[in-house]
Amino acid sequence: MIERVRVAVVGVGNNTSALVQGLALYRQSGSLVGIRSEMIDGLGVGDIDVVAAFATSEEKVGRDLTEAIFLPPNNFPRLDCDLPRAGVPVTKGLVDATGVPRVAAALAGAEVLLYSAPSGRPETARAYAEAAHTAGVAFINTTADPVARDPHLLDRFEAAGLPLLGDDLASQFGTSVLHNALLRLLQERGLTLVSSYQVNLGGTEDFRNLVEHPNTKKQSKLNALASADRVEVAPLGYLPHLGSQKVAHLNIEAQGWGETAVSLDVKLTVHDPSGAAGVNIDLVRVAASARRDGRGGYCAEATSLLKSPPGTAV
């Protein structure tokens, strides 16, 4: 029987809520609805145990993980499943790099550290990566902050036989995935792109944070798009009443045969945390499998799950 993956999470926000609830739902129902990969190297969706969690919110620290995921400002809905206490108290997260040894010690027993804190805090992201390296744990960076794109850090993880995956996950069916697919379809069908844009609106705390601290998020979105020189990504918009839903608007202007005009407008509405969890479940299994095989550094099989893998712009 295959050994279950022991994962630690950084950030007890909506994305972690969606992941923790989803793990319980799929174990209880046996459903395959919304699953991209039923098995990855022998690991099923239910073969994941969250063994540690880190957060900076005083309201969440000390609470059982299954309680903390429902505390404000989290607004991802409750899924239709029983959610027993995890027996995993939320631990105080890093404030600065001086806490790296403490976090490394708390990672004892974990195989993978999933960094799912808000984007815009590159020093914190790198500090957690250092803690994972010290503890001998694979690291996944789901934010736009450059971690896996740091060649020196990537080399160190490779030398240690530890996977380092990132940066910035590509949502299971999000704006960048859809936008890129449409742009590639234009190219495949011989149309000429004139211009394109995307607008993203959301009501999660991550959206609020990104509006205030956009940093590398726009560049990461452009990294995920073909023909990026003719594509504009508008600043993110935070609308609290949307809750965990994201509303995206896409426009494409192109020319076909005879230079005739082609125009396309698309509206996409999704639960953003679900899109993250649907990808994180695969990234965790890829990282765990690679660590068990002693394959350090970046794993090429993760590329389709990320916006800004190593080699893309910072």
GROMACS .gro file of C-alpha atoms in nm:
model
  314
    1MET     CA    1   0.000   0.000   0.000
    2ILE     CA    2   0.143   0.337  -0.101
    3GLU     CA    3   0.251   0.576   0.175
    4ARG     CA    4   0.026   0.881   0.207
    5VAL     CA    5   0.178   1.222   0.137
    6ARG     CA    6   0.240   1.441   0.441
    7VAL     CA    7   0.199   1.806   0.345
    8ALA     CA    8   0.240   2.127   0.544
    9VAL     CA    9   0.064   2.445   0.431
   10VAL     CA   10   0.162   2.809   0.468
   11GLY     CA   11  -0.142   3.033   0.472
   12VAL     CA   12  -0.480   2.930   0.612
   13GLY     CA   13  -0.689   3.127   0.366
   14ASN     CA   14  -0.948   3.040   0.105
   15ASN     CA   15  -0.715   2.823  -0.103
   16THR     CA   16  -0.629   2.608   0.197
   17SER     CA   17  -0.998   2.592   0.291
   18ALA     CA   18  -1.084   2.464  -0.057
   19LEU     CA   19  -0.804   2.207  -0.044
   20VAL     CA   20  -0.879   2.076   0.307
   21GLN     CA   21  -1.253   2.053   0.246
   22GLY     CA   22  -1.201   1.897  -0.095
   23LEU     CA   23  -0.976   1.625   0.045
   24ALA     CA   24  -1.253   1.528   0.290
   25LEU     CA   25  -1.521   1.545   0.020
   26TYR     CA   26  -1.339   1.320  -0.226
   27ARG     CA   27  -1.243   1.066   0.040
   28GLN     CA   28  -1.606   1.034   0.152
   29SER     CA   29  -1.778   1.046  -0.188
   30GLY     CA   30  -1.535   0.864  -0.415
   31SER     CA   31  -1.637   1.117  -0.680
   32LEU     CA   32  -1.406   1.212  -0.967
   33VAL     CA   33  -1.592   1.533  -1.054
   34GLY     CA   34  -1.347   1.818  -1.109
   35ILE     CA   35  -1.038   1.595  -1.083
   36ARG     CA   36  -0.768   1.661  -1.342
   37SER     CA   37  -0.551   1.360  -1.257
   38GLU     CA   38  -0.704   1.067  -1.071
   39MET     CA   39  -0.360   0.915  -1.010
   40ILE     CA   40  -0.008   1.059  -1.022
   41ASP     CA   41   0.269   0.805  -0.976
   42GLY     CA   42   0.033   0.583  -0.778
   43LEU     CA   43  -0.092   0.865  -0.555
   44GLY     CA   44  -0.466   0.930  -0.552
   45VAL     CA   45  -0.647   1.246  -0.452
   46GLY     CA   46  -0.728   1.100  -0.111
   47ASP     CA   47  -0.367   1.004  -0.040
   48ILE     CA   48  -0.282   1.345   0.109
   49ASP     CA   49  -0.266   1.431   0.480
   50VAL     CA   50  -0.215   1.788   0.602
   51VAL     CA   51   0.019   1.752   0.901
   52ALA     CA   52   0.111   2.114   0.974
   53ALA     CA   53  -0.022   2.463   0.902
   54PHE     CA   54   0.127   2.810   0.944
   55ALA     CA   55  -0.047   3.148   0.957
   56THR     CA   56   0.014   3.497   1.094
   57SER     CA   57  -0.346   3.577   1.190
   58GLU     CA   58  -0.377   3.580   1.569
   59GLU     CA   59  -0.738   3.461   1.534
   60LYS     CA   60  -0.626   3.147   1.351
   61VAL     CA   61  -0.307   3.059   1.539
   62GLY     CA   62  -0.373   2.783   1.792
   63ARG     CA   63  -0.706   2.680   1.636
   64ASP     CA   64  -0.755   2.340   1.481
   65LEU     CA   65  -0.704   2.367   1.106
   66THR     CA   66  -1.062   2.260   1.034
   67GLU     CA   67  -1.187   2.550   1.247
   68ALA     CA   68  -0.939   2.810   1.124
   69ILE     CA   69  -1.031   2.769   0.756
   70PHE     CA   70  -1.379   2.911   0.825
   71LEU     CA   71  -1.269   3.221   1.015
   72PRO     CA   72  -1.294   3.567   0.851
   73PRO     CA   73  -1.181   3.701   0.614
   74ASN     CA   74  -1.211   3.353   0.454
   75ASN     CA   75  -1.527   3.332   0.243
   76PHE     CA   76  -1.499   3.006   0.049
   77PRO     CA   77  -1.830   2.819   0.100
   78ARG     CA   78  -1.868   2.503   0.307
   79LEU     CA   79  -1.866   2.194   0.091
   80ASP     CA   80  -2.115   1.912   0.145
   81CYS     CA   81  -1.897   1.682   0.352
   82ASP     CA   82  -1.820   1.585   0.710
   83LEU     CA   83  -1.507   1.759   0.831
   84PRO     CA   84  -1.370   1.599   1.149
   85ARG     CA   85  -1.110   1.782   1.353
   86ALA     CA   86  -0.772   1.751   1.188
   87GLY     CA   87  -0.573   1.745   1.511
   88VAL     CA   88  -0.346   2.000   1.344
   89PRO     CA   89  -0.321   2.327   1.539
   90VAL     CA   90  -0.229   2.630   1.330
   91THR     CA   91   0.127   2.740   1.414
   92LYS     CA   92   0.249   3.099   1.420
   93GLY     CA   93   0.408   3.168   1.084
   94LEU     CA   94   0.724   3.352   0.990
   95VAL     CA   95   0.746   3.724   1.051
   96ASP     CA   96   1.106   3.749   0.930
   97ALA     CA   97   1.396   3.521   0.841
   98THR     CA   98   1.499   3.479   1.206
   99GLY     CA   99   1.216   3.229   1.245
  100VAL     CA  100   1.348   2.989   0.981
  101PRO     CA  101   1.501   2.740   1.231
  102ARG     CA  102   1.174   2.727   1.428
  103VAL     CA  103   0.965   2.658   1.117
  104ALA     CA  104   1.220   2.402   0.993
  105ALA     CA  105   1.185   2.215   1.322
  106ALA     CA  106   0.805   2.226   1.294
  107LEU     CA  107   0.828   2.062   0.952
  108ALA     CA  108   0.958   1.737   1.098
  109GLY     CA  109   0.753   1.458   0.944
  110ALA     CA  110   0.635   1.659   0.643
  111GLU     CA  111   0.741   1.577   0.287
  112VAL     CA  112   0.606   1.882   0.105
  113LEU     CA  113   0.560   2.245   0.206
  114LEU     CA  114   0.283   2.418   0.008
  115TYR     CA  115   0.332   2.795   0.019
  116SER     CA  116  -0.015   2.942  -0.026
  117ALA     CA  117   0.021   3.278   0.147
  118PRO     CA  118  -0.069   3.605  -0.030
  119SER     CA  119   0.156   3.723  -0.314
  120GLY     CA  120   0.366   4.035  -0.274
  121ARG     CA  121   0.590   3.914   0.008
  122PRO     CA  122   0.901   3.781  -0.170
  123GLU     CA  123   1.124   3.785   0.140
  124THR     CA  124   0.872   3.574   0.330
  125ALA     CA  125   0.835   3.328   0.043
  126ARG     CA  126   1.212   3.280   0.025
  127ALA     CA  127   1.236   3.241   0.402
  128TYR     CA  128   0.987   2.954   0.393
  129ALA     CA  129   1.183   2.801   0.104
  130GLU     CA  130   1.494   2.817   0.322
  131ALA     CA  131   1.305   2.646   0.604
  132ALA     CA  132   1.195   2.370   0.368
  133HIS     CA  133   1.552   2.326   0.243
  134THR     CA  134   1.682   2.304   0.600
  135ALA     CA  135   1.415   2.048   0.692
  136GLY     CA  136   1.469   1.836   0.379
  137VAL     CA  137   1.120   1.908   0.247
  138ALA     CA  138   1.000   1.976  -0.109
  139PHE     CA  139   0.875   2.332  -0.165
  140ILE     CA  140   0.589   2.455  -0.382
  141ASN     CA  141   0.545   2.828  -0.440
  142THR     CA  142   0.191   2.906  -0.556
  143THR     CA  143   0.246   3.284  -0.552
  144ALA     CA  144   0.381   3.522  -0.815
  145ASP     CA  145   0.685   3.604  -0.600
  146PRO     CA  146   1.002   3.467  -0.767
  147VAL     CA  147   1.133   3.162  -0.582
  148ALA     CA  148   1.176   2.879  -0.833
  149ARG     CA  149   1.294   3.146  -1.080
  150ASP     CA  150   1.591   3.216  -0.852
  151PRO     CA  151   1.871   3.012  -1.021
  152HIS     CA  152   2.087   2.999  -0.707
  153LEU     CA  153   1.805   2.868  -0.490
  154LEU     CA  154   1.699   2.621  -0.758
  155ASP     CA  155   2.056   2.487  -0.780
  156ARG     CA  156   2.068   2.437  -0.404
  157PHE     CA  157   1.741   2.241  -0.402
  158GLU     CA  158   1.861   2.029  -0.693
  159ALA     CA  159   2.189   1.950  -0.518
  160ALA     CA  160   1.996   1.847  -0.206
  161GLY     CA  161   1.764   1.617  -0.401
  162LEU     CA  162   1.464   1.831  -0.306
  163PRO     CA  163   1.197   1.945  -0.556
  164LEU     CA  164   1.135   2.320  -0.591
  165LEU     CA  165   0.818   2.394  -0.788
  166GLY     CA  166   0.685   2.737  -0.887
  167ASP     CA  167   0.612   3.008  -0.947
  168ASP     CA  168   0.246   3.113  -0.944
  169LEU     CA  169  -0.001   2.834  -1.010
  170ALA     CA  170  -0.217   2.841  -1.321
  171SER     CA  171  -0.571   2.796  -1.194
  172GLN     CA  172  -0.748   2.479  -1.303
  173PHE     CA  173  -0.973   2.679  -1.537
  174GLY     CA  174  -0.880   3.042  -1.485
  175THR     CA  175  -0.838   3.355  -1.690
  176SER     CA  176  -0.480   3.290  -1.802
  177VAL     CA  177  -0.549   2.930  -1.907
  178LEU     CA  178  -0.856   3.029  -2.108
  179HIS     CA  179  -0.695   3.341  -2.254
  180ASN     CA  180  -0.386   3.152  -2.363
  181ALA     CA  181  -0.595   2.875  -2.522
  182LEU     CA  182  -0.791   3.130  -2.726
  183LEU     CA  183  -0.476   3.313  -2.838
  184ARG     CA  184  -0.317   2.986  -2.947
  185LEU     CA  185  -0.634   2.888  -3.132
  186LEU     CA  186  -0.617   3.213  -3.329
  187GLN     CA  187  -0.258   3.138  -3.421
  188GLU     CA  188  -0.335   2.779  -3.520
  189ARG     CA  189  -0.621   2.891  -3.744
  190GLY     CA  190  -0.408   3.153  -3.920
  191LEU     CA  191  -0.570   3.468  -3.779
  192THR     CA  192  -0.362   3.775  -3.696
  193LEU     CA  193  -0.393   3.916  -3.346
  194VAL     CA  194  -0.448   4.290  -3.333
  195SER     CA  195  -0.500   4.338  -2.960
  196SER     CA  196  -0.635   4.164  -2.652
  197TYR     CA  197  -0.700   4.235  -2.288
  198GLN     CA  198  -0.819   4.068  -1.970
  199VAL     CA  199  -0.987   4.213  -1.661
  200ASN     CA  200  -1.010   4.016  -1.334
  201LEU     CA  201  -1.244   4.098  -1.047
  202GLY     CA  202  -1.271   3.908  -0.719
  203GLY     CA  203  -1.378   3.932  -0.358
  204THR     CA  204  -1.122   3.722  -0.169
  205GLU     CA  205  -0.856   3.852   0.065
  206ASP     CA  206  -0.596   3.753  -0.194
  207PHE     CA  207  -0.759   3.988  -0.445
  208ARG     CA  208  -0.760   4.267  -0.190
  209ASN     CA  209  -0.393   4.207  -0.116
  210LEU     CA  210  -0.299   4.200  -0.485
  211VAL     CA  211  -0.482   4.526  -0.554
  212GLU     CA  212  -0.274   4.690  -0.280
  213HIS     CA  213   0.051   4.507  -0.360
  214PRO     CA  214   0.046   4.400  -0.728
  215ASN     CA  215   0.425   4.359  -0.751
  216THR     CA  216   0.506   4.072  -0.990
  217LYS     CA  217   0.150   3.946  -1.046
  218LYS     CA  218   0.100   4.128  -1.377
  219GLN     CA  219   0.429   4.000  -1.517
  220SER     CA  220   0.341   3.647  -1.408
  221LYS     CA  221   0.011   3.668  -1.594
  222LEU     CA  222   0.191   3.790  -1.906
  223ASN     CA  223   0.438   3.500  -1.871
  224ALA     CA  224   0.144   3.262  -1.908
  225LEU     CA  225   0.016   3.419  -2.231
  226ALA     CA  226   0.114   3.375  -2.594
  227SER     CA  227   0.164   3.696  -2.799
  228ALA     CA  228   0.208   3.887  -2.474
  229ASP     CA  229   0.336   4.193  -2.660
  230ARG     CA  230  -0.017   4.260  -2.789
  231VAL     CA  231  -0.200   4.164  -2.472
  232GLU     CA  232  -0.288   4.396  -2.187
  233VAL     CA  233  -0.363   4.271  -1.837
  234ALA     CA  234  -0.567   4.530  -1.650
  235PRO     CA  235  -0.504   4.591  -1.277
  236LEU     CA  236  -0.699   4.351  -1.055
  237GLY     CA  237  -1.025   4.476  -0.908
  238TYR     CA  238  -1.141   4.396  -0.553
  239LEU     CA  239  -1.519   4.373  -0.504
  240PRO     CA  240  -1.600   4.222  -0.162
  241HIS     CA  241  -1.955   4.121  -0.257
  242LEU     CA  242  -1.817   3.867  -0.505
  243GLY     CA  243  -1.692   3.652  -0.216
  244SER     CA  244  -1.478   3.363  -0.337
  245GLN     CA  245  -1.598   3.405  -0.695
  246LYS     CA  246  -1.378   3.557  -0.965
  247VAL     CA  247  -1.531   3.728  -1.266
  248ALA     CA  248  -1.306   3.772  -1.569
  249HIS     CA  249  -1.366   3.954  -1.895
  250LEU     CA  250  -1.160   3.876  -2.205
  251ASN     CA  251  -1.152   4.058  -2.536
  252ILE     CA  252  -0.968   3.958  -2.853
  253GLU     CA  253  -0.951   4.165  -3.171
  254ALA     CA  254  -0.805   3.992  -3.476
  255GLN     CA  255  -0.805   3.984  -3.854
  256GLY     CA  256  -0.888   3.697  -4.083
  257TRP     CA  257  -0.872   3.640  -4.457
  258GLY     CA  258  -0.880   3.964  -4.653
  259GLU     CA  259  -0.794   4.158  -4.335
  260THR     CA  260  -1.155   4.133  -4.220
  261ALA     CA  261  -1.228   4.193  -3.853
  262VAL     CA  262  -1.285   3.921  -3.595
  263SER     CA  263  -1.391   4.019  -3.242
  264LEU     CA  264  -1.442   3.793  -2.940
  265ASP     CA  265  -1.571   3.879  -2.591
  266VAL     CA  266  -1.583   3.617  -2.313
  267LYS     CA  267  -1.700   3.631  -1.952
  268LEU     CA  268  -1.573   3.367  -1.709
  269THR     CA  269  -1.709   3.315  -1.355
  270VAL     CA  270  -1.537   3.065  -1.125
  271HIS     CA  271  -1.468   3.005  -0.756
  272ASP     CA  272  -1.104   3.111  -0.748
  273PRO     CA  273  -1.002   2.893  -0.447
  274SER     CA  274  -1.145   2.582  -0.617
  275GLY     CA  275  -0.930   2.653  -0.921
  276ALA     CA  276  -0.625   2.675  -0.696
  277ALA     CA  277  -0.705   2.354  -0.505
  278GLY     CA  278  -0.764   2.165  -0.829
  279VAL     CA  279  -0.404   2.240  -0.928
  280ASN     CA  280  -0.242   2.222  -0.583
  281ILE     CA  281  -0.357   1.862  -0.544
  282ASP     CA  282  -0.150   1.772  -0.851
  283LEU     CA  283   0.152   1.986  -0.757
  284VAL     CA  284   0.168   1.821  -0.413
  285ARG     CA  285   0.166   1.473  -0.565
  286VAL     CA  286   0.428   1.566  -0.827
  287ALA     CA  287   0.655   1.712  -0.558
  288ALA     CA  288   0.611   1.416  -0.323
  289SER     CA  289   0.682   1.162  -0.595
  290ALA     CA  290   0.994   1.350  -0.707
  291ARG     CA  291   1.123   1.379  -0.350
  292ARG     CA  292   1.074   1.007  -0.292
  293ASP     CA  293   1.270   0.940  -0.612
  294GLY     CA  294   1.547   1.179  -0.508
  295ARG     CA  295   1.479   1.414  -0.801
  296GLY     CA  296   1.574   1.763  -0.686
  297GLY     CA  297   1.512   2.101  -0.844
  298TYR     CA  298   1.236   2.175  -1.091
  299CYS     CA  299   1.005   1.904  -1.226
  300ALA     CA  300   0.914   1.956  -1.590
  301GLU     CA  301   0.581   1.777  -1.544
  302ALA     CA  302   0.465   2.073  -1.334
  303THR     CA  303   0.502   2.326  -1.616
  304SER     CA  304   0.140   2.316  -1.734
  305LEU     CA  305   0.028   2.384  -1.377
  306LEU     CA  306   0.223   2.708  -1.338
  307LYS     CA  307   0.223   3.059  -1.486
  308SER     CA  308   0.588   3.143  -1.429
  309PRO     CA  309   0.815   2.838  -1.418
  310PRO     CA  310   1.195   2.877  -1.419
  311GLY     CA  311   1.321   3.063  -1.724
  312THR     CA  312   1.029   3.306  -1.748
  313ALA     CA  313   1.054   3.677  -1.668
  314VAL     CA  314   1.067   3.799  -1.307
   0.00000   0.00000   0.00000
